[in-house]
Short mmCIF file of C-alpha atoms in Angstrom, two decimals:
data_model
loop_
_atom_site.label_atom_id
_atom_site.label_comp_id
_atom_site.label_asym_id
_atom_site.label_seq_id
_atom_site.Cartn_x
_atom_site.Cartn_y
_atom_site.Cartn_z
CA MET E 123 0.04 0.05 -0.05
CA LEU E 124 2.87 2.33 0.74
CA ARG E 125 4.28 1.88 -2.71
CA LEU E 126 0.95 2.78 -4.29
CA ARG E 127 0.80 6.11 -2.46
CA SER E 128 4.35 7.10 -3.41
CA SER E 129 3.72 6.44 -7.17
CA PHE E 130 0.55 8.52 -7.04
CA ALA E 131 2.39 11.33 -5.17
CA SER E 132 4.77 11.66 -8.06
CA VAL E 133 1.94 12.31 -10.63
CA PRO E 134 0.94 15.76 -9.29
CA LEU E 135 4.58 16.65 -9.06
CA ALA E 136 5.19 15.65 -12.71
CA LEU E 137 2.12 17.66 -13.84
CA PHE E 138 3.30 20.74 -11.92
CA LEU E 139 6.77 20.50 -13.40
CA ALA E 140 5.44 20.15 -16.88
CA ALA E 141 3.20 23.28 -16.40
CA CYS E 142 6.11 25.28 -15.18
CA SER E 143 8.50 24.40 -18.00
CA HIS E 144 9.74 27.24 -20.06
CA ALA E 145 9.02 25.68 -23.44
CA THR E 146 7.85 27.91 -26.27
CA GLN E 147 5.08 27.25 -28.73
CA ALA E 148 4.78 28.32 -32.31
CA GLY E 149 2.91 31.51 -33.07
CA GLY E 150 0.83 31.83 -36.21
CA ASP E 151 3.25 34.10 -37.95
CA GLY E 152 6.30 31.91 -37.70
CA GLY E 153 7.50 33.30 -34.43
CA LEU E 154 7.50 31.62 -31.04
CA VAL E 155 5.42 32.56 -28.03
CA THR E 156 7.02 32.09 -24.61
CA PRO E 157 4.95 31.18 -21.53
CA GLU E 158 5.21 34.73 -20.45
CA GLY E 159 3.27 35.83 -23.57
CA ARG E 160 6.33 37.37 -25.29
CA ARG E 161 6.79 36.83 -28.98
CA LEU E 162 10.17 35.74 -30.11
CA VAL E 163 11.01 35.78 -33.81
CA ASP E 164 14.11 33.72 -34.32
CA GLU E 165 16.78 33.85 -36.98
CA ARG E 166 15.13 31.14 -39.09
CA ALA E 167 11.77 33.01 -39.17
CA ILE E 168 13.43 36.22 -40.10
CA GLU E 169 15.28 34.50 -42.98
CA GLN E 170 12.02 32.75 -44.17
CA SER E 171 10.26 36.13 -44.20
CA GLY E 172 12.45 37.21 -47.19
CA ALA E 173 13.23 40.53 -45.54
CA ARG E 174 16.25 42.46 -46.82
CA THR E 175 16.53 45.00 -43.96
CA ALA E 176 15.68 45.08 -40.25
CA TRP E 177 12.69 47.34 -41.07
CA ASP E 178 11.37 44.84 -43.53
CA ALA E 179 11.88 41.99 -40.92
CA LEU E 180 9.78 44.01 -38.38
CA GLN E 181 7.01 44.66 -40.87
CA ARG E 182 6.84 41.01 -41.92
CA THR E 183 7.26 39.26 -38.59
CA VAL E 184 6.05 41.51 -35.74
CA PRO E 185 2.31 41.66 -35.05
CA PHE E 186 0.29 44.29 -33.20
CA PHE E 187 2.30 47.29 -34.63
CA SER E 188 1.99 49.50 -37.68
CA PHE E 189 5.13 50.55 -39.42
CA ARG E 190 5.03 53.91 -41.19
CA THR E 191 7.28 55.07 -43.97
CA ASN E 192 7.70 58.45 -45.76
CA SER E 193 7.05 58.98 -49.55
CA ARG E 194 10.47 57.58 -50.35
CA GLY E 195 9.91 54.37 -48.37
CA ARG E 196 12.20 55.32 -45.46
CA PRO E 197 11.10 54.31 -41.93
CA THR E 198 9.53 57.15 -39.96
CA ARG E 199 7.32 55.79 -37.21
CA VAL E 200 6.17 52.68 -35.31
CA GLU E 201 2.76 52.65 -33.67
CA HIS E 202 0.81 50.21 -31.57
CA ARG E 203 -2.20 49.03 -33.61
CA GLY E 204 -5.44 50.35 -32.21
CA ARG E 205 -4.81 53.67 -30.71
CA SER E 206 -4.57 53.65 -26.88
CA SER E 207 -4.56 57.45 -26.60
CA ILE E 208 -5.20 60.45 -28.81
CA VAL E 209 -2.81 62.51 -26.69
CA LEU E 210 0.05 60.30 -25.71
CA ARG E 211 2.49 58.59 -27.93
CA ASP E 212 1.59 55.04 -29.18
CA GLN E 213 5.20 54.26 -30.00
CA PRO E 214 6.87 51.16 -28.55
CA LEU E 215 10.34 51.28 -27.11
CA ILE E 216 12.79 49.81 -29.68
CA LEU E 217 16.05 48.50 -28.61
CA VAL E 218 18.99 47.21 -30.69
CA ASP E 219 21.43 45.09 -28.62
CA GLY E 220 20.04 46.76 -25.46
CA ILE E 221 20.46 50.40 -26.67
CA GLU E 222 17.38 52.46 -27.28
CA LEU E 223 16.90 53.44 -30.87
CA GLN E 224 15.67 57.03 -31.47
CA ASP E 225 16.07 57.18 -35.30
CA PHE E 226 14.11 54.53 -37.13
CA THR E 227 15.84 55.17 -40.46
CA ALA E 228 18.78 53.12 -39.02
CA LEU E 229 16.54 50.01 -39.31
CA GLY E 230 16.17 50.65 -43.06
CA ASP E 231 20.00 50.44 -43.43
CA MET E 232 20.59 47.40 -41.20
CA PRO E 233 20.64 44.10 -43.12
CA ALA E 234 18.15 41.54 -42.03
CA SER E 235 20.85 38.89 -42.35
CA ASP E 236 22.54 40.63 -39.37
CA LEU E 237 19.63 39.89 -37.04
CA LEU E 238 19.78 37.13 -34.34
CA ASP E 239 16.26 37.53 -33.14
CA ILE E 240 13.39 39.93 -32.41
CA GLU E 241 11.56 39.90 -29.12
CA VAL E 242 8.20 41.67 -28.62
CA LEU E 243 7.27 42.57 -25.08
CA THR E 244 3.73 43.62 -24.01
CA GLY E 245 3.23 46.97 -22.25
CA VAL E 246 3.05 45.42 -18.78
CA ASP E 247 6.23 43.27 -19.43
CA ALA E 248 8.13 46.15 -20.97
CA THR E 249 7.22 48.54 -18.17
CA THR E 250 8.70 46.00 -15.74
CA TYR E 251 12.01 46.14 -17.50
CA TYR E 252 12.20 49.69 -18.78
CA GLY E 253 9.87 51.75 -16.71
CA THR E 254 7.15 54.12 -17.92
CA ASN E 255 8.83 54.87 -21.21
CA ALA E 256 7.73 51.41 -22.40
CA THR E 257 4.05 51.43 -21.55
CA ASN E 258 3.18 50.72 -25.22
CA GLY E 259 5.48 47.70 -25.28
CA ALA E 260 9.01 47.08 -26.44
CA ILE E 261 10.63 45.54 -29.46
CA ARG E 262 14.09 44.13 -28.58
CA ILE E 263 16.32 43.36 -31.59
CA ARG E 264 19.48 41.35 -31.07
CA THR E 265 22.14 41.24 -33.76
CA LYS E 266 24.58 38.48 -34.51
CA VAL E 267 27.46 40.70 -33.57
CA GLY E 268 26.20 42.39 -30.31
CA GLY E 269 23.42 40.01 -29.12
CA LYS E 270 25.22 36.81 -28.22
CA SER E 271 25.61 37.85 -24.54
#
């Protein structure tokens, strides 16, 4: 009888550990969704998107954001889809290898082949890491040169 109890005691533990694992699942757009709700677009998904620049890669793989260009096709603005405020900015925080990017035109000059991955954080998650400047979320871009750490 004692053996029977100990074997049943391990079943809830196994279920608990399986639920807590940090596995990712595939998102509908080729990216991965982590248990925390973050979207991770890996190098393979970026390559499969056919993007030539980092800006193209963002447009083709990152959901929930609108990417605006000027009349010459140069990057100008990123906005969260579905306006959250008519007064405040709807722009997410964009970081390349941990450094905040102020000028989006740099993304149009960065080859997509240099990207390691793109991680999209929700507003709540981004605020936890970056404070109130990231209430509209954050897009973290890691490059092959600077993002291996």
